């Protein structure tokens, strides 16, 4: 746990100007995508998303998390996600065509990378040993927000990667005592439901088995089960805190 | 006695029927039996010879003695036991109800047009099945949960790559790599990580070609049986390459 926080402190202390720049760039691109969703802005956003993923893979994991075990594996995981954005760009996938739906939830997710450090401060941490806007979980939440707000056709592979990351992220609550990561877990469950439901709606014209209604119900049940699992974990976490106190 | 046109039509239909059966994952002798039964219902003797990619059919009018031969490709269709069962039942119906060729063709078209399984439903159920495999092999709840999401990622990637028409062997290597890479997250936890890693690419195991290969050899179709087994073996090697790449990268001592 000490290694974990030391690596985060080293990363934040050395890269805060770059993180600030990336955060401002992200805000600017989100605003531009809402107001002027031109082909150039979409291209810029995809490149920015690829850059963010490669940043997490290269700068965060390979350089600053080197003392941690399996940092290479996690770097590879993020590099694959970065490659998915590049692939998305290369094949012209309609992944950032504004849909103007679910803006409220998406805006909340966009705000999450900024809420993460505030939660850290509220939990009594101080800079640089705290979560920051350009860290894996913040980037994951931001990516979900981008996909929810602007995706015409959801990239299911990327959505599955983020779902997997949320599950891993949940473990950090126990292993490293970062309750902030519940924010990611809580965002993923409704996002996952919305991604799948949108996918089902898009393919409504194709006659498949089981029917759309059955599929939607199954999806709802699955998401409720995952949500219940997260809730139980959260309550268990509260028990752990009360035992410590 | 059949006219030339009738013989042509019947042979063309049976060739399509046989290729659909073989493409949907039926073993060779069953395809032969069903096609011959269908031919017999129309008063035509059918003889077949099959390889992994093509099927050769000869139809001979049992009364007139005239014969025709067709060579058709076997389409790469999704494995469907429901379709296999429906098409087999159709050959029995043709005999029992003495159906005409037009009636058989209409029923065939209706069976082929039956709705397919939704890809999202398949994705979720494959994830659950693979997580259950992990549990069966002794994995704990954490490992099973990780295998579930790792399978979702690997299978979704496989579906997308298939939609883009990538080489089948490359798809299997990439899907095995992605699924095992995701499952390697289990190494960070206090859980049965090795079982999670080993079971994560199990959804790629070519079970149907393996079973059909053995059945074909046992029933005397040795060439096509061996071809199927070699094909299945290549896919297993591809899984091993994908899994091996992950093991080399994340924990070299595991390989």
Tab-separated table of C-alpha atoms in Angstrom:
chain	number	residue	atom	x	y	z
A	1	UNK	CA	0.000	0.000	0.000
A	2	UNK	CA	2.898	2.329	0.797
A	3	UNK	CA	4.430	1.625	-2.627
A	4	UNK	CA	1.074	2.390	-4.212
A	5	UNK	CA	0.771	5.837	-2.643
A	6	UNK	CA	4.477	6.599	-3.163
A	7	UNK	CA	4.150	5.960	-6.900
A	8	UNK	CA	1.053	8.165	-7.077
A	9	UNK	CA	2.847	10.921	-5.176
A	10	UNK	CA	5.854	10.733	-7.508
A	11	UNK	CA	3.579	10.796	-10.567
A	12	UNK	CA	1.551	13.775	-9.345
A	13	UNK	CA	4.585	15.752	-8.224
A	14	UNK	CA	6.345	15.320	-11.554
A	15	UNK	CA	3.461	15.579	-13.994
A	16	UNK	CA	0.964	18.062	-12.519
A	17	UNK	CA	1.612	20.704	-15.228
A	18	UNK	CA	1.021	18.119	-17.970
A	19	UNK	CA	-2.072	16.838	-16.138
A	20	UNK	CA	-3.387	20.389	-15.920
A	21	UNK	CA	-2.818	20.849	-19.653
A	22	UNK	CA	-4.532	17.544	-20.488
A	23	UNK	CA	-7.477	18.432	-18.245
A	24	UNK	CA	-7.927	21.832	-19.913
A	25	UNK	CA	-7.635	20.218	-23.338
A	26	UNK	CA	-10.267	17.650	-22.362
A	27	UNK	CA	-12.673	20.351	-21.129
A	28	UNK	CA	-12.130	22.361	-24.321
A	29	UNK	CA	-12.796	19.364	-26.572
A	30	UNK	CA	-15.942	18.359	-24.661
A	31	UNK	CA	-17.314	21.914	-24.959
A	32	UNK	CA	-16.437	22.000	-28.668
A	33	UNK	CA	-18.109	18.631	-29.247
A	34	UNK	CA	-21.285	19.909	-27.598
A	35	UNK	CA	-21.302	23.257	-29.418
A	36	UNK	CA	-19.575	22.667	-32.770
A	37	UNK	CA	-19.377	18.913	-33.444
A	38	UNK	CA	-17.435	19.205	-36.708
A	39	UNK	CA	-15.404	16.400	-38.288
A	40	UNK	CA	-12.204	18.131	-37.149
A	41	UNK	CA	-13.346	18.282	-33.523
A	42	UNK	CA	-14.347	14.602	-33.594
A	43	UNK	CA	-10.947	13.719	-35.029
A	44	UNK	CA	-9.237	15.793	-32.341
A	45	UNK	CA	-11.282	14.103	-29.595
A	46	UNK	CA	-10.412	10.613	-30.847
A	47	UNK	CA	-6.729	11.549	-30.986
A	48	UNK	CA	-7.018	13.033	-27.490
A	49	UNK	CA	-8.618	9.842	-26.174
A	50	UNK	CA	-5.845	7.751	-27.752
A	51	UNK	CA	-3.257	10.125	-26.247
A	52	UNK	CA	-4.854	9.852	-22.786
A	53	UNK	CA	-4.809	6.047	-22.947
A	54	UNK	CA	-1.208	5.925	-24.152
A	55	UNK	CA	-0.282	8.467	-21.453
A	56	UNK	CA	-1.700	6.216	-18.761
A	57	UNK	CA	0.073	3.214	-20.322
A	58	UNK	CA	3.446	4.878	-20.858
A	59	UNK	CA	3.858	7.696	-18.348
A	60	UNK	CA	1.731	6.458	-15.468
A	61	UNK	CA	2.321	2.698	-15.505
A	62	UNK	CA	5.627	2.173	-17.302
A	63	UNK	CA	7.522	5.096	-15.754
A	64	UNK	CA	6.036	6.024	-12.408
A	65	UNK	CA	4.429	2.714	-11.383
A	66	UNK	CA	7.565	0.720	-12.157
A	67	UNK	CA	8.022	-0.304	-8.477
A	68	UNK	CA	4.559	-1.925	-8.481
A	69	UNK	CA	4.024	-5.557	-9.422
A	70	UNK	CA	2.461	-6.268	-12.841
A	71	UNK	CA	2.765	-2.661	-13.962
A	72	UNK	CA	3.709	-3.920	-17.455
A	73	UNK	CA	0.477	-5.875	-17.760
A	74	UNK	CA	-1.597	-2.826	-16.830
A	75	UNK	CA	0.400	-0.667	-19.255
A	76	UNK	CA	-0.374	-3.154	-22.009
A	77	UNK	CA	-4.063	-3.086	-21.074
A	78	UNK	CA	-4.200	0.703	-21.524
A	79	UNK	CA	-2.092	0.563	-24.666
A	80	UNK	CA	-4.646	-1.845	-26.180
A	81	UNK	CA	-7.418	0.643	-25.342
A	82	UNK	CA	-5.377	3.441	-26.960
A	83	UNK	CA	-4.949	1.262	-30.043
A	84	UNK	CA	-8.719	0.730	-30.126
A	85	UNK	CA	-9.216	4.498	-30.423
A	86	UNK	CA	-6.670	4.633	-33.253
A	87	UNK	CA	-8.438	1.703	-34.948
A	88	UNK	CA	-11.751	3.483	-34.417
A	89	UNK	CA	-10.273	6.510	-36.174
A	90	UNK	CA	-8.806	4.447	-39.025
A	91	UNK	CA	-12.050	2.604	-39.873
A	92	UNK	CA	-14.202	5.731	-39.484
A	93	UNK	CA	-16.434	4.223	-36.787
A	94	UNK	CA	-19.275	6.656	-36.012
A	95	UNK	CA	-18.320	6.745	-32.361
A	96	UNK	CA	-18.411	10.507	-31.740
A	97	UNK	CA	-21.489	11.702	-33.587
A	98	UNK	CA	-23.504	13.673	-31.081
A	99	UNK	CA	-26.737	12.031	-29.994
A	100	UNK	CA	-27.933	14.749	-27.568
A	101	UNK	CA	-29.213	12.103	-25.179
A	102	UNK	CA	-28.465	11.396	-21.530
A	103	UNK	CA	-26.637	14.698	-21.218
A	104	UNK	CA	-27.278	14.955	-17.484
A	105	UNK	CA	-25.626	11.637	-16.652
A	106	UNK	CA	-22.837	12.256	-19.169
A	107	UNK	CA	-22.124	15.704	-17.677
A	108	UNK	CA	-21.862	14.108	-14.241
A	109	UNK	CA	-19.320	11.645	-15.644
A	110	UNK	CA	-17.368	14.464	-17.295
A	111	UNK	CA	-17.174	16.147	-13.903
A	112	UNK	CA	-15.903	12.967	-12.197
A	113	UNK	CA	-12.188	13.470	-12.974
A	114	UNK	CA	-12.498	16.792	-11.119
A	115	UNK	CA	-14.584	15.271	-8.313
A	116	UNK	CA	-11.982	12.504	-7.729
A	117	UNK	CA	-9.357	14.912	-6.239
A	118	UNK	CA	-12.048	16.678	-4.215
A	119	UNK	CA	-13.130	13.366	-2.679
A	120	UNK	CA	-9.473	12.645	-1.912
A	121	UNK	CA	-9.136	15.997	-0.149
A	122	UNK	CA	-12.379	15.347	1.742
A	123	UNK	CA	-10.912	12.017	2.902
A	124	UNK	CA	-7.983	13.922	4.403
A	125	UNK	CA	-5.310	13.298	1.769
A	126	UNK	CA	-2.916	16.013	0.664
A	127	UNK	CA	-1.095	16.772	-2.588
A	128	UNK	CA	0.753	14.937	-4.122
A	129	UNK	CA	-0.434	11.779	-2.329
A	130	UNK	CA	-3.972	11.929	-3.708
A	131	UNK	CA	-6.003	11.004	-6.766
A	132	UNK	CA	-5.782	13.426	-9.685
A	133	UNK	CA	-7.741	14.059	-12.929
A	134	UNK	CA	-5.354	12.119	-15.193
A	135	UNK	CA	-5.220	8.736	-13.487
A	136	UNK	CA	-6.590	5.407	-14.773
A	137	UNK	CA	-9.970	5.474	-13.048
A	138	UNK	CA	-10.591	9.174	-13.802
A	139	UNK	CA	-9.759	8.546	-17.464
A	140	UNK	CA	-12.021	5.472	-17.506
A	141	UNK	CA	-14.966	7.505	-16.135
A	142	UNK	CA	-14.245	10.289	-18.633
A	143	UNK	CA	-14.189	7.749	-21.485
A	144	UNK	CA	-17.575	6.374	-20.417
A	145	UNK	CA	-18.896	9.957	-20.387
A	146	UNK	CA	-17.570	10.598	-23.913
A	147	UNK	CA	-19.138	7.367	-25.173
A	148	UNK	CA	-22.481	8.085	-23.523
A	149	UNK	CA	-22.695	11.689	-24.670
A	150	UNK	CA	-21.420	11.468	-28.215
A	151	UNK	CA	-21.524	7.887	-29.450
A	152	UNK	CA	-23.823	7.205	-32.349
A	153	UNK	CA	-22.636	3.597	-32.415
A	154	UNK	CA	-21.123	2.329	-29.190
A	155	UNK	CA	-17.758	0.593	-29.469
A	156	UNK	CA	-18.729	-2.562	-27.550
A	157	UNK	CA	-15.123	-3.796	-27.221
A	158	UNK	CA	-14.084	-0.546	-25.558
A	159	UNK	CA	-17.201	-0.664	-23.353
A	160	UNK	CA	-16.251	-4.200	-22.255
A	161	UNK	CA	-12.678	-3.096	-21.497
A	162	UNK	CA	-14.038	-0.330	-19.270
A	163	UNK	CA	-16.407	-2.760	-17.560
A	164	UNK	CA	-13.443	-5.041	-16.844
A	165	UNK	CA	-11.437	-2.093	-15.540
A	166	UNK	CA	-14.272	-1.127	-13.195
A	167	UNK	CA	-14.155	-4.619	-11.689
A	168	UNK	CA	-10.400	-4.368	-11.195
A	169	UNK	CA	-10.837	-0.837	-9.851
A	170	UNK	CA	-13.209	-2.113	-7.209
A	171	UNK	CA	-10.396	-4.226	-5.793
A	172	UNK	CA	-8.343	-1.119	-5.062
A	173	UNK	CA	-10.908	-0.132	-2.472
A	174	UNK	CA	-9.769	-3.126	-0.416
A	175	UNK	CA	-6.141	-3.474	-1.434
A	176	UNK	CA	-5.099	0.172	-1.279
A	177	UNK	CA	-7.959	1.831	0.594
A	178	UNK	CA	-9.195	4.122	-2.179
A	179	UNK	CA	-12.960	4.461	-1.728
A	180	UNK	CA	-12.883	7.074	-4.536
A	181	UNK	CA	-12.906	4.152	-6.960
A	182	UNK	CA	-16.515	3.434	-6.069
A	183	UNK	CA	-17.291	6.413	-8.305
A	184	UNK	CA	-16.089	4.404	-11.307
A	185	UNK	CA	-17.925	1.258	-10.259
A	186	UNK	CA	-21.141	3.219	-9.697
A	187	UNK	CA	-20.845	4.889	-13.109
A	188	UNK	CA	-20.179	1.688	-14.980
A	189	UNK	CA	-23.340	-0.214	-14.025
A	190	UNK	CA	-25.892	2.282	-15.454
A	191	UNK	CA	-23.529	3.078	-18.343
A	192	UNK	CA	-23.258	-0.590	-19.219
A	193	UNK	CA	-27.029	-0.917	-19.217
A	194	UNK	CA	-27.377	2.167	-21.440
A	195	UNK	CA	-24.662	0.951	-23.855
A	196	UNK	CA	-26.317	-2.427	-24.310
A	197	UNK	CA	-29.831	-1.002	-24.520
A	198	UNK	CA	-28.695	1.423	-27.207
A	199	UNK	CA	-27.072	-1.439	-29.096
A	200	UNK	CA	-30.302	-3.460	-28.840
A	201	UNK	CA	-32.365	-0.467	-30.030
A	202	UNK	CA	-30.048	0.031	-33.012
A	203	UNK	CA	-30.530	-3.596	-34.063
A	204	UNK	CA	-34.285	-3.669	-33.367
A	205	UNK	CA	-35.027	-4.051	-37.088
A	206	UNK	CA	-33.102	-7.347	-37.229
A	207	UNK	CA	-35.208	-10.301	-36.135
A	208	UNK	CA	-33.168	-12.188	-33.540
A	209	UNK	CA	-33.693	-14.461	-30.550
A	210	UNK	CA	-34.565	-13.807	-27.773
A	211	UNK	CA	-36.955	-10.902	-28.400
A	212	UNK	CA	-35.941	-7.309	-27.621
A	213	UNK	CA	-38.183	-7.262	-24.557
A	214	UNK	CA	-36.662	-10.448	-23.105
A	215	UNK	CA	-33.182	-9.177	-23.879
A	216	UNK	CA	-33.843	-5.849	-22.158
A	217	UNK	CA	-35.204	-7.671	-19.102
A	218	UNK	CA	-32.167	-9.981	-18.954
A	219	UNK	CA	-29.907	-6.966	-19.237
A	220	UNK	CA	-31.707	-5.203	-16.440
A	221	UNK	CA	-31.454	-8.272	-14.200
A	222	UNK	CA	-27.725	-8.627	-14.929
A	223	UNK	CA	-27.057	-4.957	-14.191
A	224	UNK	CA	-29.105	-5.165	-10.979
A	225	UNK	CA	-27.057	-8.196	-9.904
A	226	UNK	CA	-23.796	-6.353	-10.595
A	227	UNK	CA	-25.182	-3.300	-8.796
A	228	UNK	CA	-26.153	-5.467	-5.806
A	229	UNK	CA	-22.635	-6.951	-5.785
A	230	UNK	CA	-21.111	-3.458	-5.697
A	231	UNK	CA	-23.520	-2.361	-2.964
A	232	UNK	CA	-22.666	-5.357	-0.787
A	233	UNK	CA	-18.977	-4.598	-1.319
A	234	UNK	CA	-19.566	-0.986	-0.348
A	235	UNK	CA	-21.417	-1.952	2.826
A	236	UNK	CA	-18.665	-4.430	3.656
A	237	UNK	CA	-16.168	-1.603	3.205
A	238	UNK	CA	-18.088	0.502	5.735
A	239	UNK	CA	-17.866	-2.424	8.149
A	240	UNK	CA	-14.116	-2.534	7.620
A	241	UNK	CA	-13.844	1.188	8.441
A	242	UNK	CA	-15.989	0.872	11.535
A	243	UNK	CA	-13.841	-2.069	12.713
A	244	UNK	CA	-10.712	0.053	12.212
A	245	UNK	CA	-12.243	2.955	14.172
B	1	UNK	CA	-38.458	-41.093	-65.049
B	2	UNK	CA	-37.136	-37.558	-64.354
B	3	UNK	CA	-36.611	-34.900	-66.988
B	4	UNK	CA	-33.196	-33.255	-67.234
B	5	UNK	CA	-34.652	-30.076	-65.656
B	6	UNK	CA	-36.103	-31.969	-62.674
B	7	UNK	CA	-32.837	-33.784	-62.095
B	8	UNK	CA	-30.943	-30.466	-62.227
B	9	UNK	CA	-33.348	-28.781	-59.789
B	10	UNK	CA	-33.295	-31.655	-57.323
B	11	UNK	CA	-29.508	-31.934	-57.367
B	12	UNK	CA	-29.060	-28.167	-56.973
B	13	UNK	CA	-31.374	-28.142	-53.976
B	14	UNK	CA	-29.737	-31.149	-52.310
B	15	UNK	CA	-26.295	-29.611	-52.913
B	16	UNK	CA	-27.436	-26.428	-51.106
B	17	UNK	CA	-29.019	-28.515	-48.353
B	18	UNK	CA	-25.849	-30.592	-47.803
B	19	UNK	CA	-23.569	-27.544	-47.836
B	20	UNK	CA	-25.759	-25.824	-45.224
B	21	UNK	CA	-25.616	-28.892	-43.001
B	22	UNK	CA	-21.845	-29.204	-43.269
B	23	UNK	CA	-21.387	-25.437	-42.767
B	24	UNK	CA	-23.544	-25.498	-39.624
B	25	UNK	CA	-21.386	-28.124	-37.894
B	26	UNK	CA	-22.893	-31.524	-38.750
B	27	UNK	CA	-20.604	-34.566	-38.984
B	28	UNK	CA	-20.138	-36.081	-42.459
B	29	UNK	CA	-22.084	-39.345	-42.224
B	30	UNK	CA	-25.192	-37.550	-40.956
B	31	UNK	CA	-25.033	-35.155	-43.924
B	32	UNK	CA	-24.678	-38.127	-46.284
B	33	UNK	CA	-27.612	-39.959	-44.721
B	34	UNK	CA	-29.899	-36.902	-44.737
B	35	UNK	CA	-29.036	-35.976	-48.333
B	36	UNK	CA	-29.536	-39.550	-49.560
B	37	UNK	CA	-32.855	-39.753	-47.695
B	38	UNK	CA	-33.952	-36.502	-49.329
B	39	UNK	CA	-32.860	-37.808	-52.748
B	40	UNK	CA	-34.702	-41.109	-52.196
B	41	UNK	CA	-37.895	-39.174	-51.407
B	42	UNK	CA	-37.647	-37.701	-54.931
B	43	UNK	CA	-36.721	-41.017	-56.610
B	44	UNK	CA	-33.067	-40.043	-57.045
B	45	UNK	CA	-29.967	-41.868	-55.842
B	46	UNK	CA	-27.447	-39.459	-54.304
B	47	UNK	CA	-23.752	-40.242	-53.790
B	48	UNK	CA	-21.496	-37.789	-51.993
B	49	UNK	CA	-17.848	-37.124	-51.326
B	50	UNK	CA	-16.799	-34.397	-48.915
B	51	UNK	CA	-13.650	-32.478	-48.038
B	52	UNK	CA	-13.235	-29.648	-45.533
B	53	UNK	CA	-14.087	-26.916	-48.049
B	54	UNK	CA	-16.137	-28.610	-50.804
B	55	UNK	CA	-18.678	-31.301	-51.371
B	56	UNK	CA	-19.136	-33.372	-54.560
B	57	UNK	CA	-22.595	-34.781	-55.282
B	58	UNK	CA	-23.747	-37.111	-58.011
B	59	UNK	CA	-27.458	-37.607	-58.616
B	60	UNK	CA	-28.700	-40.568	-60.659
B	61	UNK	CA	-32.256	-41.054	-61.772
B	62	UNK	CA	-33.124	-44.532	-60.461
B	63	UNK	CA	-35.529	-45.163	-63.355
B	64	UNK	CA	-33.887	-43.473	-66.358
B	65	UNK	CA	-30.287	-43.999	-65.225
B	66	UNK	CA	-29.191	-40.465	-66.178
B	67	UNK	CA	-26.573	-38.934	-63.835
B	68	UNK	CA	-25.404	-35.406	-62.989
B	69	UNK	CA	-22.558	-34.188	-60.790
B	70	UNK	CA	-22.122	-30.931	-58.820
B	71	UNK	CA	-19.220	-29.544	-56.813
B	72	UNK	CA	-20.245	-26.922	-54.256
B	73	UNK	CA	-18.349	-24.924	-51.643
B	74	UNK	CA	-19.214	-25.256	-47.963
B	75	UNK	CA	-20.181	-21.842	-46.547
B	76	UNK	CA	-18.729	-20.716	-43.202
B	77	UNK	CA	-21.926	-20.547	-41.154
B	78	UNK	CA	-22.313	-20.152	-37.401
B	79	UNK	CA	-22.613	-23.463	-35.559
B	80	UNK	CA	-26.305	-24.094	-34.930
B	81	UNK	CA	-27.586	-27.302	-33.401
B	82	UNK	CA	-31.152	-26.060	-33.818
B	83	UNK	CA	-30.674	-25.650	-37.572
B	84	UNK	CA	-28.990	-29.062	-37.789
B	85	UNK	CA	-31.899	-30.682	-36.030
B	86	UNK	CA	-34.492	-28.812	-38.153
B	87	UNK	CA	-32.787	-29.750	-41.420
B	88	UNK	CA	-32.483	-33.401	-40.391
B	89	UNK	CA	-36.168	-33.437	-39.495
B	90	UNK	CA	-36.949	-31.953	-42.918
B	91	UNK	CA	-35.379	-34.970	-44.655
B	92	UNK	CA	-37.616	-37.295	-42.602
B	93	UNK	CA	-40.683	-35.163	-43.338
B	94	UNK	CA	-39.879	-35.396	-47.060
B	95	UNK	CA	-40.048	-39.197	-46.832
B	96	UNK	CA	-42.932	-39.536	-44.369
B	97	UNK	CA	-45.192	-36.930	-45.969
B	98	UNK	CA	-44.051	-37.615	-49.567
B	99	UNK	CA	-43.371	-33.896	-50.090
B	100	UNK	CA	-42.773	-32.397	-53.525
B	101	UNK	CA	-39.506	-30.592	-54.231
B	102	UNK	CA	-41.263	-27.192	-54.161
B	103	UNK	CA	-42.782	-27.938	-50.772
B	104	UNK	CA	-39.408	-29.106	-49.388
B	105	UNK	CA	-37.739	-25.966	-50.738
B	106	UNK	CA	-40.350	-23.728	-49.117
B	107	UNK	CA	-39.888	-25.438	-45.750
B	108	UNK	CA	-36.105	-25.233	-46.162
B	109	UNK	CA	-36.285	-21.481	-46.807
B	110	UNK	CA	-38.468	-21.003	-43.736
B	111	UNK	CA	-35.967	-22.937	-41.577
B	112	UNK	CA	-33.015	-20.988	-42.931
B	113	UNK	CA	-34.800	-17.675	-42.290
B	114	UNK	CA	-35.445	-18.472	-38.639
B	115	UNK	CA	-34.146	-15.654	-36.388
B	116	UNK	CA	-30.526	-15.920	-35.271
B	117	UNK	CA	-29.339	-15.624	-31.698
B	118	UNK	CA	-28.734	-12.000	-30.745
B	119	UNK	CA	-24.966	-11.297	-30.566
B	120	UNK	CA	-25.326	-9.499	-27.226
B	121	UNK	CA	-27.206	-12.479	-25.772
B	122	UNK	CA	-24.463	-14.787	-27.060
B	123	UNK	CA	-21.806	-12.471	-25.596
B	124	UNK	CA	-23.357	-12.487	-22.131
B	125	UNK	CA	-24.071	-16.226	-22.063
B	126	UNK	CA	-20.563	-17.100	-23.289
B	127	UNK	CA	-19.195	-14.899	-20.487
B	128	UNK	CA	-21.305	-16.707	-17.908
B	129	UNK	CA	-20.372	-20.123	-19.346
B	130	UNK	CA	-16.653	-19.360	-19.219
B	131	UNK	CA	-16.952	-18.040	-15.658
B	132	UNK	CA	-18.690	-21.318	-14.780
B	133	UNK	CA	-15.784	-23.235	-16.338
B	134	UNK	CA	-13.469	-21.319	-14.027
B	135	UNK	CA	-15.637	-22.361	-11.078
B	136	UNK	CA	-15.700	-25.987	-12.255
B	137	UNK	CA	-11.908	-26.097	-12.450
B	138	UNK	CA	-11.628	-24.899	-8.853
B	139	UNK	CA	-11.557	-21.133	-9.314
B	140	UNK	CA	-12.953	-18.982	-6.523
B	141	UNK	CA	-15.603	-16.265	-6.864
B	142	UNK	CA	-13.110	-13.465	-7.559
B	143	UNK	CA	-11.397	-15.495	-10.281
B	144	UNK	CA	-14.772	-16.378	-11.838
B	145	UNK	CA	-15.857	-12.710	-11.845
B	146	UNK	CA	-12.601	-11.713	-13.535
B	147	UNK	CA	-12.977	-14.520	-16.100
B	148	UNK	CA	-16.531	-13.308	-16.801
B	149	UNK	CA	-15.451	-9.775	-17.724
B	150	UNK	CA	-12.260	-11.005	-19.445
B	151	UNK	CA	-14.417	-13.266	-21.635
B	152	UNK	CA	-16.749	-10.368	-22.425
B	153	UNK	CA	-13.757	-8.360	-23.671
B	154	UNK	CA	-12.207	-11.259	-25.624
B	155	UNK	CA	-15.468	-12.404	-27.186
B	156	UNK	CA	-16.575	-8.858	-28.094
B	157	UNK	CA	-13.184	-8.351	-29.790
B	158	UNK	CA	-13.648	-11.669	-31.640
B	159	UNK	CA	-17.117	-10.620	-32.835
B	160	UNK	CA	-15.815	-7.271	-34.116
B	161	UNK	CA	-12.825	-8.832	-35.881
B	162	UNK	CA	-15.092	-11.428	-37.516
B	163	UNK	CA	-17.383	-8.629	-38.699
B	164	UNK	CA	-14.375	-6.968	-40.322
B	165	UNK	CA	-13.446	-10.235	-42.070
B	166	UNK	CA	-10.008	-10.754	-40.510
B	167	UNK	CA	-8.165	-14.070	-40.885
B	168	UNK	CA	-9.714	-16.679	-38.599
B	169	UNK	CA	-6.398	-17.805	-37.070
B	170	UNK	CA	-5.350	-14.218	-36.341
B	171	UNK	CA	-8.725	-13.606	-34.703
B	172	UNK	CA	-8.216	-16.586	-32.375
B	173	UNK	CA	-4.671	-15.484	-31.467
B	174	UNK	CA	-5.815	-11.913	-30.768
B	175	UNK	CA	-8.931	-12.976	-28.817
B	176	UNK	CA	-6.926	-15.451	-26.687
B	177	UNK	CA	-4.315	-12.770	-26.011
B	178	UNK	CA	-6.894	-10.120	-25.040
B	179	UNK	CA	-8.951	-12.468	-22.842
B	180	UNK	CA	-5.884	-13.815	-21.018
B	181	UNK	CA	-4.406	-10.330	-20.669
B	182	UNK	CA	-7.605	-9.184	-18.970
B	183	UNK	CA	-7.702	-12.325	-16.827
B	184	UNK	CA	-4.099	-11.726	-15.751
B	185	UNK	CA	-5.501	-8.921	-13.587
B	186	UNK	CA	-6.312	-11.770	-11.205
B	187	UNK	CA	-2.586	-12.022	-10.397
B	188	UNK	CA	-2.929	-8.835	-8.346
B	189	UNK	CA	-5.520	-10.389	-6.064
B	190	UNK	CA	-5.473	-13.032	-3.410
B	191	UNK	CA	-7.385	-15.544	-5.545
B	192	UNK	CA	-6.914	-18.581	-7.802
B	193	UNK	CA	-5.227	-16.488	-10.509
B	194	UNK	CA	-3.669	-19.421	-12.403
B	195	UNK	CA	-7.098	-20.989	-12.889
B	196	UNK	CA	-8.504	-17.660	-14.086
B	197	UNK	CA	-5.657	-17.318	-16.596
B	198	UNK	CA	-5.971	-20.882	-17.848
B	199	UNK	CA	-9.753	-20.821	-18.256
B	200	UNK	CA	-10.067	-17.342	-19.801
B	201	UNK	CA	-9.515	-18.458	-23.429
B	202	UNK	CA	-11.614	-21.652	-23.123
B	203	UNK	CA	-14.473	-20.045	-25.067
B	204	UNK	CA	-12.246	-20.323	-28.155
B	205	UNK	CA	-11.739	-24.104	-27.962
B	206	UNK	CA	-13.084	-25.592	-31.226
B	207	UNK	CA	-15.275	-28.237	-29.604
B	208	UNK	CA	-17.503	-28.992	-32.604
B	209	UNK	CA	-14.665	-29.640	-35.118
B	210	UNK	CA	-12.920	-31.834	-32.532
B	211	UNK	CA	-16.015	-33.960	-31.887
B	212	UNK	CA	-16.960	-34.117	-35.577
B	213	UNK	CA	-13.395	-35.068	-36.514
B	214	UNK	CA	-13.435	-38.023	-34.147
B	215	UNK	CA	-16.934	-39.128	-35.264
B	216	UNK	CA	-15.889	-38.886	-38.939
B	217	UNK	CA	-12.807	-41.059	-38.382
B	218	UNK	CA	-14.772	-43.613	-36.384
B	219	UNK	CA	-17.441	-43.803	-39.081
B	220	UNK	CA	-14.918	-44.277	-41.878
B	221	UNK	CA	-14.642	-40.752	-43.304
B	222	UNK	CA	-10.985	-40.678	-42.376
B	223	UNK	CA	-9.766	-37.963	-44.750
B	224	UNK	CA	-12.344	-35.371	-43.792
B	225	UNK	CA	-12.042	-36.409	-40.129
B	226	UNK	CA	-8.287	-35.864	-40.116
B	227	UNK	CA	-8.768	-32.544	-41.939
B	228	UNK	CA	-11.189	-31.401	-39.254
B	229	UNK	CA	-8.818	-32.481	-36.473
B	230	UNK	CA	-5.869	-30.678	-38.092
B	231	UNK	CA	-8.011	-27.568	-38.435
B	232	UNK	CA	-9.031	-27.832	-34.771
B	233	UNK	CA	-5.415	-28.457	-33.760
B	234	UNK	CA	-4.300	-25.278	-35.562
B	235	UNK	CA	-6.920	-23.299	-33.668
B	236	UNK	CA	-5.697	-24.798	-30.385
B	237	UNK	CA	-2.131	-23.798	-31.319
B	238	UNK	CA	-3.439	-20.274	-31.979
B	239	UNK	CA	-5.020	-20.199	-28.507
B	240	UNK	CA	-1.698	-21.362	-27.047
B	241	UNK	CA	0.156	-18.574	-28.910
B	242	UNK	CA	-2.243	-15.913	-27.566
B	243	UNK	CA	-2.107	-17.257	-24.010
B	244	UNK	CA	1.668	-17.761	-24.223
B	245	UNK	CA	2.177	-14.148	-25.294
B	246	UNK	CA	0.302	-12.963	-22.220
B	247	UNK	CA	2.247	-15.264	-19.901
B	248	UNK	CA	5.551	-14.102	-21.357
B	249	UNK	CA	4.603	-10.467	-20.894
B	250	UNK	CA	2.943	-10.449	-17.501
B	251	UNK	CA	4.749	-13.188	-15.636
B	252	UNK	CA	7.592	-14.838	-17.484
B	253	UNK	CA	8.027	-17.511	-14.857
B	254	UNK	CA	4.570	-18.859	-15.618
B	255	UNK	CA	5.472	-20.110	-19.088
